């Protein structure tokens, strides 16, 4: 036990606070505060001041410790950014594989240290560009990938043996990953040395982001296959990026983001352990992905609470022994939902504040949104400003020079504790329902988020919460920024190209590969090996997804609001 | 007394776009305003949207799009309504649209377009003023 504050000191503080409050009351009659109630973006009440009395039980050793020491509140790496800065990883994807390849080269040349791929809607949902469901959507909000051929073009000339690649893909994640592995092997790069992340977090899809293919339970099987495969074959890969980002974008509070994300993580750990994997064999490769919204201190406390909670969950609930299993390593993206179409240059400022919170919260990698991202896919100029924002924080502001600089702040420590308690309460509630899969099946997290989103919207409409340029400081304006448009011929060209791939492959071998995969779905086999065989025969993404839809059924949106 | 029929609205998400924060908020706002609301859920084809509108006998369809496919999906819904003799159903849209697309969508027959930042009260008021229960 190493309590920070003595009882004597706390008594003095309480006395002092009482005196100060009394004096303040006298002037508040004449000079009232700006608001009758102060609260965070998530509507968490905020006190006038925080003192040692608010964190009187804080135990340095038990609650904070040192970086890279349990419970990791202050960070997972021993020297944090003094050793190596976070990875600056900008999400990019547009049009064809060739277009996106060009953008990747630009970002790498500008100093970016990791790649991150955005796919178009048909690819995200497991449809090829020539599907009737893909009409009008090809290449619109990301890159269209139909087959291994597209994957080869996408990474052409990029040093994938040295650079790590993140791919935001969910229902078809095993297939897109298989294409990446096959592409690397065709280039003579051994699968054991490639590194990167697939998002592959279906639970938060059902909860928030909503790209669907099969129902929750078979989805868990596919995900567990990838975890097992990564553990055995691709040790440098993060097979799941357990994501709160989209939960927050869908309108959750910070605590809901924290609670639902960690609850999803618990579910993946349980599934892998049920598969027979030792917790310490796979848990070190689980990674996380959080949002950074505008409420500066709330976000910083959220990251600190997340690290401490995950460490406690892994140690106490799952009996992990390897400290790396207890590390919560995370990527952060600034909040797309905080950007405004009105006065879009203000978005640069919002993003800078959010990025700063992520860095003060100890993120391992960061995407900063571009000022025009609320309107369309970013232009090159806007994407460069967003990257420069990170570089200014990293190399000019000085905030990366010391570790967890806000640790010990009465407010931050109190908020960290409050968020941990409230999030654990949610997790207990979900456990009582039978876990996250059962909770999703009864639409529990979906409706909790819908409630929070509706409440927030009403607070904006009533001007209880300010959004500059939207409900305050409004100006008459036309769209002032240049917006990137995807040309209409793209869809036509991509369909032609994919049809050509289908015509020139060995369709007999392909059929055999797909049949073998279909049969294996009915057994307990790990499907990753057969998916890789199929993509090497140039099976398209949809052809493989259709095998899964046939075997496992299709999930449809319950449409609750 | 003559009981006035409530306005019936279909809030629909055509296409593969999964951004449903806005559409679900709008559905709630319409419900709270006293409209009868049908929410399509995600990932509907234009055919499914029009079929639901006719089956549910709605007075208005609110289409939501945030992933850039509106220039195909919205006119397609209008076209199918016409083919089915249901083009007296008012259609409006909400979501993210490049500025130059808005006049084109209106020309195609989308009665109004709501962009991010529009207060809920304004959207509800527009419906009350522009949509009459069909008899």
XYZ file of C-alpha atoms in Angstrom:
696
model
C 0.000 0.000 0.000
C 1.310 3.423 -0.895
C -1.445 5.962 -0.327
C -0.447 9.322 -1.716
C -2.149 11.649 0.759
C -2.011 11.496 4.550
C -5.154 11.865 6.647
C -3.801 15.059 8.170
C -3.215 16.598 4.807
C -6.684 15.604 3.584
C -8.267 17.198 6.664
C -6.405 20.432 5.916
C -7.521 20.339 2.295
C -11.150 19.796 3.246
C -11.001 22.727 5.646
C -9.420 24.917 3.009
C -11.969 23.937 0.402
C -14.844 24.709 2.721
C -13.470 28.173 3.379
C -12.864 28.817 -0.298
C -16.370 27.646 -1.214
C -17.949 29.953 1.318
C -16.055 32.947 0.026
C -16.959 32.014 -3.519
C -20.652 31.723 -2.678
C -20.614 35.373 -1.674
C -19.519 36.566 -5.097
C -21.524 34.031 -7.133
C -24.720 35.981 -6.408
C -23.353 38.905 -8.332
C -21.098 37.036 -10.723
C -22.813 33.737 -11.490
C -21.037 30.990 -13.374
C -21.520 30.666 -17.143
C -23.684 27.560 -16.814
C -25.993 26.181 -14.158
C -24.541 22.733 -14.796
C -21.148 21.825 -16.239
C -20.745 18.472 -17.958
C -18.504 16.682 -20.423
C -19.401 15.858 -24.036
C -20.688 12.552 -22.617
C -22.778 14.464 -20.097
C -20.636 13.356 -17.165
C -20.971 16.091 -14.500
C -17.851 18.190 -13.927
C -17.114 19.747 -10.527
C -15.852 23.250 -9.942
C -12.489 22.043 -8.725
C -10.762 18.773 -7.859
C -8.492 18.363 -4.855
C -6.617 15.527 -3.143
C -9.897 14.805 -1.352
C -11.427 13.616 -4.650
C -8.703 11.008 -5.024
C -8.051 10.316 -1.373
C -7.843 6.544 -1.847
C -5.428 6.759 -4.762
C -2.679 4.224 -4.173
C 0.406 4.922 -6.245
C 1.603 1.367 -6.529
C -1.762 -0.297 -6.948
C -3.489 2.245 -9.190
C -0.706 3.915 -11.147
C 2.705 2.314 -10.946
C 5.361 3.013 -13.556
C 5.205 2.728 -17.331
C 5.368 -0.879 -18.506
C 4.436 -1.983 -14.981
C 1.128 -3.358 -13.798
C -1.532 -1.943 -13.980
C -0.028 0.055 -16.868
C -2.091 3.179 -16.161
C 0.873 5.369 -17.131
C 1.703 3.533 -20.345
C 2.655 0.175 -21.775
C 6.183 0.955 -22.963
C 8.993 1.678 -20.515
C 10.180 4.897 -22.151
C 7.031 5.716 -24.154
C 7.577 8.499 -26.711
C 11.074 9.285 -25.474
C 12.090 6.019 -27.124
C 9.940 5.985 -30.216
C 7.079 8.246 -31.230
C 3.669 6.761 -31.940
C 3.068 5.413 -35.443
C 1.556 8.067 -37.680
C -0.886 6.002 -39.615
C -3.260 7.779 -41.963
C -6.294 5.895 -43.168
C -6.397 6.055 -46.949
C -8.280 4.422 -49.770
C -10.048 5.693 -52.826
C -11.132 4.506 -56.215
C -9.114 1.725 -57.761
C -6.200 -0.207 -56.296
C -3.932 1.806 -58.582
C -5.270 5.156 -57.278
C -4.806 4.079 -53.661
C -1.333 2.717 -54.339
C -0.398 6.186 -55.571
C -1.785 7.770 -52.353
C 0.158 5.235 -50.232
C 3.411 6.136 -51.980
C 2.700 9.826 -51.365
C 2.053 9.263 -47.643
C 5.179 7.146 -47.206
C 7.250 9.781 -48.980
C 5.806 12.441 -46.645
C 7.137 10.557 -43.630
C 4.240 8.328 -42.650
C 5.431 5.225 -40.843
C 2.564 2.773 -41.321
C -0.136 2.098 -43.902
C -3.852 1.962 -43.251
C -6.339 0.852 -45.863
C -9.901 2.071 -46.351
C -12.066 -0.188 -48.504
C -15.193 0.740 -50.432
C -18.624 -0.348 -49.220
C -18.996 -3.401 -51.472
C -15.595 -4.731 -50.351
C -16.501 -4.057 -46.705
C -19.764 -5.954 -47.063
C -18.343 -8.877 -49.028
C -19.706 -8.041 -52.490
C -17.705 -7.836 -55.704
C -17.827 -4.739 -57.856
C -20.101 -6.508 -60.363
C -22.778 -7.372 -57.782
C -26.139 -5.610 -58.272
C -25.841 -4.532 -54.616
C -22.656 -2.651 -55.460
C -24.264 -0.297 -57.994
C -23.198 3.283 -57.407
C -20.844 2.405 -54.559
C -17.686 1.161 -56.242
C -14.565 3.005 -55.043
C -16.709 5.687 -53.387
C -15.463 5.721 -49.825
C -12.438 3.510 -50.153
C -10.643 1.216 -52.512
C -12.394 -1.613 -54.390
C -10.692 -4.979 -53.880
C -12.226 -7.951 -55.655
C -9.379 -10.417 -55.997
C -5.719 -11.088 -55.272
C -4.902 -9.175 -58.480
C -6.210 -5.972 -56.884
C -4.241 -6.662 -53.698
C -1.048 -7.074 -55.740
C -1.585 -3.675 -57.365
C -2.537 -2.016 -54.079
C 0.827 -2.747 -52.447
C 2.995 -2.619 -55.564
C 6.408 -1.120 -54.796
C 5.675 -0.632 -51.087
C 8.133 -2.114 -48.570
C 5.707 -4.443 -46.802
C 8.579 -6.355 -45.236
C 9.507 -3.207 -43.288
C 6.239 -1.284 -42.991
C 3.165 -2.559 -41.159
C -0.257 -2.450 -42.755
C -3.588 -1.966 -41.084
C -6.720 -3.024 -42.937
C -10.121 -1.833 -41.813
C -12.202 -4.794 -42.817
C -14.621 -6.902 -40.837
C -16.963 -9.567 -42.218
C -14.553 -10.462 -45.067
C -11.465 -9.930 -42.880
C -10.204 -13.533 -43.187
C -10.359 -13.225 -46.991
C -8.684 -9.840 -47.308
C -5.998 -11.002 -44.888
C -5.526 -14.186 -46.932
C -5.060 -12.005 -50.036
C -2.434 -9.922 -48.234
C -0.570 -13.043 -47.116
C -0.742 -14.530 -50.620
C 0.460 -11.246 -52.138
C 3.446 -11.137 -49.759
C 4.347 -14.740 -50.502
C 4.169 -14.113 -54.257
C 6.731 -11.364 -53.698
C 8.980 -13.795 -51.878
C 8.293 -12.406 -48.418
C 7.797 -15.084 -45.780
C 4.453 -14.902 -43.967
C 6.204 -15.108 -40.620
C 7.787 -11.668 -41.025
C 4.862 -9.576 -42.253
C 3.253 -7.315 -39.706
C 0.006 -5.450 -39.456
C -3.566 -5.448 -38.246
C -6.947 -6.522 -39.534
C -9.867 -4.929 -37.759
C -11.852 -8.182 -37.761
C -14.056 -7.074 -34.864
C -17.544 -8.234 -35.746
C -19.067 -7.585 -32.335
C -18.712 -3.836 -32.743
C -20.109 -4.202 -36.285
C -23.361 -5.534 -34.852
C -23.231 -2.809 -32.215
C -22.209 0.185 -34.276
C -20.427 0.155 -37.626
C -22.848 -2.258 -39.250
C -21.118 -4.042 -42.034
C -22.774 -7.427 -41.891
C -22.434 -10.876 -43.391
C -23.223 -13.817 -41.078
C -24.938 -13.852 -37.644
C -22.947 -13.264 -34.428
C -22.209 -16.860 -33.449
C -20.667 -18.102 -36.731
C -18.892 -14.742 -36.972
C -17.195 -15.595 -33.682
C -16.006 -18.877 -35.200
C -14.408 -17.112 -38.181
C -12.699 -14.614 -35.884
C -11.380 -17.341 -33.604
C -9.962 -19.094 -36.695
C -7.960 -15.959 -37.487
C -6.711 -15.627 -33.896
C -5.547 -19.230 -33.897
C -3.960 -18.871 -37.341
C -2.096 -15.705 -36.330
C -0.826 -17.372 -33.187
C 0.561 -20.315 -35.138
C 1.636 -18.741 -38.435
C 1.922 -14.952 -38.381
C 3.286 -13.896 -35.020
C 3.717 -10.222 -35.938
C 0.091 -9.756 -36.889
C -2.682 -8.279 -34.739
C -5.637 -10.466 -35.711
C -8.288 -8.261 -34.080
C -8.398 -4.554 -33.518
C -11.006 -4.374 -30.802
C -12.694 -1.137 -31.669
C -14.472 1.507 -29.687
C -14.061 4.040 -32.459
C -17.271 3.206 -34.288
C -19.219 2.744 -31.068
C -18.383 6.364 -30.260
C -19.110 7.545 -33.792
C -22.530 5.939 -33.516
C -23.209 8.287 -30.627
C -22.144 6.497 -27.457
C -20.738 8.201 -24.397
C -17.059 7.801 -23.498
C -17.948 5.279 -20.789
C -20.072 3.221 -23.190
C -17.211 3.231 -25.683
C -14.881 1.958 -22.986
C -17.273 -0.632 -21.555
C -18.575 -2.129 -24.793
C -15.097 -2.313 -26.299
C -13.591 -4.122 -23.345
C -16.642 -6.362 -23.147
C -16.053 -7.292 -26.806
C -12.427 -7.996 -25.919
C -13.496 -10.298 -23.101
C -15.689 -12.222 -25.540
C -12.824 -12.757 -28.003
C -10.498 -13.922 -25.229
C -13.091 -16.389 -23.956
C -13.655 -17.770 -27.462
C -9.940 -18.291 -28.094
C -9.488 -19.980 -24.726
C -12.443 -22.251 -25.449
C -10.638 -23.166 -28.680
C -7.873 -24.477 -26.452
C -5.353 -21.669 -26.865
C -3.307 -20.647 -23.866
C -4.184 -17.076 -22.955
C -0.581 -15.913 -23.090
C -0.109 -17.387 -26.566
C -2.547 -14.992 -28.252
C -3.473 -12.144 -25.892
C -0.274 -10.128 -26.553
C -1.423 -9.729 -30.187
C -4.849 -8.317 -29.397
C -4.888 -4.608 -30.114
C -7.429 -1.878 -29.530
C -8.750 1.119 -31.418
C -10.332 4.115 -29.725
C -11.944 7.371 -30.712
C -10.616 10.726 -29.618
C -13.499 13.113 -29.159
C -13.394 16.770 -28.207
C -13.689 16.545 -24.449
C -9.974 16.739 -23.752
C -9.697 15.468 -20.181
C -12.448 12.885 -20.526
C -10.584 11.309 -23.422
C -7.234 11.244 -21.647
C -8.864 9.621 -18.615
C -10.591 7.117 -20.895
C -7.290 5.826 -22.304
C -5.737 5.588 -18.867
C -8.793 3.764 -17.497
C -8.801 1.427 -20.488
C -5.213 0.377 -19.853
C -5.811 -0.224 -16.162
C -9.065 -2.098 -16.716
C -7.668 -4.403 -19.389
C -4.659 -5.217 -17.216
C -6.943 -6.099 -14.320
C -9.275 -8.129 -16.534
C -6.430 -10.123 -18.071
C -4.689 -10.768 -14.797
C -7.626 -11.371 -12.495
C -10.296 -12.789 -14.791
C -8.187 -14.710 -17.314
C -5.137 -15.433 -15.141
C -2.679 -14.193 -17.742
C 0.935 -14.359 -16.625
C 2.803 -12.650 -19.459
C 2.685 -8.879 -18.859
C 2.284 -8.380 -22.621
C -1.086 -10.121 -22.377
C -2.129 -7.349 -20.002
C -0.970 -4.512 -22.237
C -3.694 -2.539 -23.871
C -2.003 -1.238 -27.002
C -4.194 1.013 -29.066
C -4.615 3.006 -32.233
C -6.574 6.234 -32.069
C -8.526 8.146 -34.666
C -9.797 11.630 -34.021
C -13.588 11.855 -33.983
C -15.100 12.073 -37.445
C -18.441 12.851 -35.825
C -17.019 15.988 -34.197
C -16.203 17.565 -37.553
C -18.587 20.020 -39.132
C -19.470 20.642 -42.749
C -19.921 24.287 -41.747
C -16.742 26.396 -41.626
C -14.661 23.299 -42.380
C -11.293 24.918 -41.647
C -12.271 24.830 -37.958
C -11.899 21.069 -38.237
C -8.113 21.449 -38.290
C -8.317 22.902 -34.784
C -10.718 20.244 -33.517
C -8.494 17.508 -34.861
C -5.416 19.037 -33.248
C -7.094 19.093 -29.827
C -8.264 15.501 -30.209
C -4.869 14.328 -31.418
C -3.226 15.986 -28.439
C -5.575 14.121 -26.083
C -4.671 10.819 -27.743
C -0.964 11.528 -27.308
C -1.365 12.605 -23.677
C -3.361 9.393 -23.204
C -0.470 7.315 -24.513
C -1.667 6.029 -27.883
C 0.562 3.690 -29.920
C -0.642 4.949 -33.278
C -2.788 7.773 -34.563
C -4.885 8.852 -37.524
C -5.783 12.504 -37.697
C -8.849 13.375 -39.768
C -8.604 15.801 -42.619
C -10.600 18.997 -42.565
C -12.720 17.901 -45.531
C -13.366 14.360 -44.286
C -16.893 15.302 -43.288
C -17.649 16.047 -46.935
C -15.755 13.421 -48.895
C -12.544 11.446 -49.071
C -9.696 13.871 -48.268
C -7.770 15.702 -50.928
C -3.989 15.288 -50.840
C -3.546 18.791 -49.428
C -6.014 18.198 -46.584
C -4.486 14.818 -45.742
C -1.045 16.429 -45.561
C -2.220 19.107 -43.106
C -3.649 16.341 -40.924
C -0.345 14.481 -40.926
C 1.542 17.726 -40.201
C -0.711 18.213 -37.164
C 0.734 15.034 -35.682
C 4.271 16.024 -36.578
C 3.850 19.399 -34.857
C 2.526 17.720 -31.711
C 5.362 15.191 -31.821
C 8.287 17.412 -32.613
C 7.393 20.995 -31.686
C 5.011 20.989 -28.727
C 7.228 19.143 -26.261
C 4.390 16.950 -24.967
C 6.191 13.775 -26.024
C 9.202 14.497 -23.857
C 7.881 13.092 -20.599
C 5.659 10.128 -19.819
C 1.997 10.465 -18.813
C 2.412 14.179 -18.032
C -1.102 14.504 -16.615
C -0.721 11.604 -14.184
C -1.369 12.854 -10.681
C -3.738 15.617 -11.738
C -6.592 15.484 -9.258
C -9.172 15.824 -12.029
C -7.579 13.291 -14.381
C -7.096 10.711 -11.647
C -10.644 11.135 -10.361
C -12.064 10.939 -13.856
C -9.956 7.857 -14.630
C -11.364 6.173 -11.547
C -14.967 7.207 -12.232
C -14.818 5.947 -15.779
C -13.319 2.658 -14.680
C -16.090 2.145 -12.127
C -18.895 3.071 -14.485
C -17.506 0.941 -17.292
C -17.085 -2.083 -15.003
C -20.710 -1.679 -14.014
C -21.746 -1.940 -17.674
C -19.486 -4.963 -18.148
C -21.115 -6.678 -15.168
C -24.542 -5.978 -16.638
C -23.493 -7.522 -19.957
C -21.972 -10.531 -18.186
C -25.295 -11.006 -16.426
C -27.072 -11.100 -19.782
C -24.816 -13.984 -20.796
C -22.053 -11.974 -22.440
C -21.802 -9.610 -25.375
C -23.142 -11.981 -28.041
C -26.338 -12.466 -26.045
C -26.526 -8.729 -25.311
C -26.246 -7.960 -29.031
C -28.936 -10.496 -29.849
C -31.296 -8.554 -27.635
C -30.090 -5.200 -29.085
C -28.925 -3.954 -25.712
C -25.770 -2.021 -26.665
C -27.402 -0.792 -29.884
C -30.251 0.830 -27.963
C -28.041 2.242 -25.206
C -26.058 4.029 -27.905
C -29.190 5.222 -29.698
C -30.408 6.764 -26.431
C -27.122 8.581 -25.908
C -26.983 9.799 -29.509
C -30.532 11.159 -29.383
C -29.899 12.923 -26.085
C -26.723 14.546 -27.448
C -28.524 15.728 -30.588
C -31.223 17.338 -28.445
C -28.554 19.048 -26.345
C -27.133 20.540 -29.517
C -30.541 21.574 -30.814
C -31.344 23.267 -27.496
C -27.871 24.857 -27.488
C -27.064 23.265 -24.162
C -23.949 21.983 -25.951
C -22.113 24.272 -28.335
C -20.922 23.297 -31.792
C -19.093 26.264 -33.293
C -20.380 27.139 -36.746
C -23.456 24.944 -36.304
C -25.451 26.280 -33.366
C -23.271 29.264 -32.424
C -21.079 31.703 -34.385
C -22.928 30.687 -37.533
C -22.037 32.397 -40.801
C -23.686 32.333 -44.194
C -21.426 30.294 -46.424
C -21.089 28.223 -49.526
C -19.014 25.097 -49.560
C -15.610 26.732 -49.609
C -13.311 23.745 -49.937
C -12.351 21.669 -52.882
C -13.825 18.167 -52.639
C -12.371 15.059 -54.164
C -14.767 13.354 -56.570
C -14.489 9.776 -57.724
C -14.973 9.527 -61.465
C -17.985 7.627 -62.721
C -16.035 5.419 -65.133
C -14.277 3.800 -62.217
C -17.123 1.375 -61.541
C -17.343 0.316 -65.156
C -13.579 -0.192 -65.413
C -13.407 -2.192 -62.194
C -16.217 -4.501 -63.330
C -14.456 -5.089 -66.660
C -11.194 -5.767 -64.861
C -12.704 -8.250 -62.404
C -14.490 -10.057 -65.222
C -11.167 -10.361 -66.996
C -9.611 -11.875 -63.874
C -12.467 -14.364 -63.703
C -12.003 -15.306 -67.376
C -8.269 -15.875 -67.183
C -7.944 -17.938 -64.000
C -8.063 -21.743 -63.833
C -11.767 -22.081 -63.069
C -11.588 -25.828 -62.491
C -9.003 -25.454 -59.725
C -10.966 -22.551 -58.328
C -14.144 -24.604 -58.099
C -12.305 -27.345 -56.226
C -10.852 -24.841 -53.779
C -14.267 -23.333 -53.065
C -15.857 -26.748 -52.626
C -13.183 -27.803 -50.164
C -13.783 -24.606 -48.230
C -17.541 -25.181 -48.221
C -17.090 -28.689 -46.833
C -14.722 -27.456 -44.148
C -17.294 -24.970 -42.875
C -19.286 -27.974 -41.667
C -16.351 -29.283 -39.636
C -14.202 -27.723 -36.933
C -11.253 -27.087 -39.292
C -9.480 -23.758 -39.140
C -10.699 -22.169 -42.379
C -7.758 -19.784 -42.905
C -5.611 -22.371 -44.719
C -8.339 -23.124 -47.247
C -9.187 -19.446 -47.719
C -5.553 -18.785 -48.644
C -5.675 -21.682 -51.128
C -8.819 -20.212 -52.711
C -7.518 -16.644 -53.041
C -4.358 -17.995 -54.675
C -6.652 -19.430 -57.352
C -8.021 -15.865 -57.709
C -11.327 -16.549 -56.017
C -13.032 -13.190 -55.607
C -13.961 -11.846 -52.238
C -17.673 -12.356 -52.852
C -17.242 -15.926 -54.082
C -15.742 -16.837 -50.722
C -18.258 -14.753 -48.741
C -21.057 -16.525 -50.581
C -19.665 -19.847 -49.325
C -19.971 -18.476 -45.783
C -23.423 -16.985 -46.352
C -24.593 -20.337 -47.668
C -23.072 -22.241 -44.743
C -23.779 -19.863 -41.870
C -26.745 -17.761 -42.965
C -27.070 -14.016 -43.503
C -27.447 -11.420 -40.753
C -29.934 -8.623 -41.379
C -30.198 -5.342 -39.529
C -32.893 -5.626 -36.845
C -33.706 -1.970 -37.580
C -34.159 -0.897 -33.979
C -34.092 2.784 -33.127
C -65.121 14.929 -34.688
C -63.063 14.222 -37.715
C -59.949 12.386 -36.492
C -57.027 13.660 -38.550
C -54.866 10.884 -39.941
C -51.290 10.990 -38.795
C -48.453 11.545 -41.260
C -46.845 8.217 -42.132
C -43.126 8.287 -42.845
C -40.667 5.675 -44.064
C -37.116 6.406 -42.931
C -34.940 4.363 -45.264
C -31.276 3.479 -45.686
C -30.692 2.489 -49.306
C -27.407 0.911 -50.379
C -24.561 -0.586 -48.383
C -23.811 2.463 -46.237
C -23.892 1.574 -42.529
C -23.996 5.087 -41.043
C -27.316 4.936 -39.234
C -26.791 7.360 -36.359
C -28.610 10.101 -38.245
C -31.421 7.988 -39.643
C -32.211 6.489 -36.264
C -32.187 9.917 -34.602
C -34.505 11.239 -37.299
C -36.819 8.247 -36.852
C -37.067 9.026 -33.141
C -37.637 12.705 -33.767
C -40.478 11.912 -36.177
C -41.982 9.492 -33.686
C -41.748 12.088 -30.910
C -43.416 14.603 -33.245
C -46.410 12.275 -33.504
C -45.784 10.808 -36.958
C -46.231 7.128 -37.640
C -42.727 5.902 -38.423
C -41.521 2.883 -40.328
C -37.750 2.373 -40.215
C -36.343 0.191 -42.969
C -33.126 -0.801 -41.261
C -29.877 -0.878 -43.175
C -28.779 -2.204 -46.543
C -31.982 -1.906 -48.523
C -32.027 -1.986 -52.301
C -34.045 0.801 -53.988
C -36.580 -1.904 -54.916
C -36.974 -2.896 -51.262
C -37.407 0.745 -50.227
C -40.166 1.373 -52.758
C -41.910 -1.887 -51.968
C -41.935 -1.022 -48.251
C -43.244 2.484 -48.975
C -46.159 1.130 -50.980
C -46.956 -1.700 -48.567
C -46.856 0.611 -45.584
C -48.846 3.268 -47.455
C -46.558 6.093 -46.369
C -46.898 9.764 -47.206
C -43.200 10.443 -47.276
C -39.871 8.675 -47.641
C -36.791 10.071 -45.912
C -33.689 8.651 -47.582
C -30.379 8.727 -45.746
C -26.971 8.450 -47.396
C -23.497 9.155 -46.037
C -21.267 7.036 -48.234
C -21.406 8.768 -51.587
C -23.798 6.550 -53.560
C -26.726 9.007 -53.473
C -26.448 10.029 -57.134
C -27.345 6.480 -58.110
C -29.631 5.432 -55.262
C -31.891 8.481 -54.840
C -32.907 8.913 -58.499
C -33.400 5.143 -58.701
C -35.942 5.274 -55.858
C -37.814 8.098 -57.640
C -37.802 6.158 -60.884
C -39.243 3.049 -59.219
C -41.942 5.084 -57.448
C -42.997 6.459 -60.803
C -43.037 2.996 -62.384
C -45.308 1.843 -59.559
C -47.621 4.840 -59.808
C -46.604 5.986 -56.353
C -44.824 9.205 -57.232
C -47.225 11.218 -55.094
C -45.139 10.052 -52.129
C -42.883 12.939 -51.092
C -39.200 12.006 -51.032
C -36.556 13.939 -49.139
C -32.958 13.132 -48.322
C -30.464 13.606 -45.520
C -26.775 12.953 -45.097
C -23.536 14.018 -46.707
C -23.657 15.423 -50.215
C -21.113 17.453 -52.147
C -22.693 20.893 -52.679
C -22.949 20.558 -56.436
C -25.013 17.350 -56.119
C -27.826 19.026 -54.181
C -29.402 20.961 -57.087
C -29.093 17.845 -59.245
C -30.951 15.738 -56.687
C -33.680 18.351 -56.367
C -34.017 18.515 -60.121
C -34.441 14.738 -60.159
C -37.399 15.142 -57.797
C -36.024 14.981 -54.270
C -38.203 17.566 -52.554
C -35.676 18.679 -49.926
C -32.139 17.845 -48.806
C -31.031 18.109 -45.184
C -27.320 18.387 -44.453
C -25.373 17.791 -41.218
C -26.075 20.392 -38.576
C -29.783 20.787 -39.348
C -31.723 20.940 -36.054
C -34.309 18.190 -35.609
C -37.054 20.757 -35.071
C -36.401 22.204 -38.500
C -36.707 18.817 -40.184
C -39.943 18.041 -38.349
C -41.371 21.457 -39.214
C -40.551 20.950 -42.866
C -42.479 17.671 -42.902
C -45.469 19.218 -41.165
C -45.554 22.013 -43.721
C -44.842 19.995 -46.844
C -46.357 16.578 -46.355
C -50.084 15.982 -46.158
C -51.579 12.610 -45.259
C -52.665 11.080 -48.561
C -56.301 10.091 -48.777
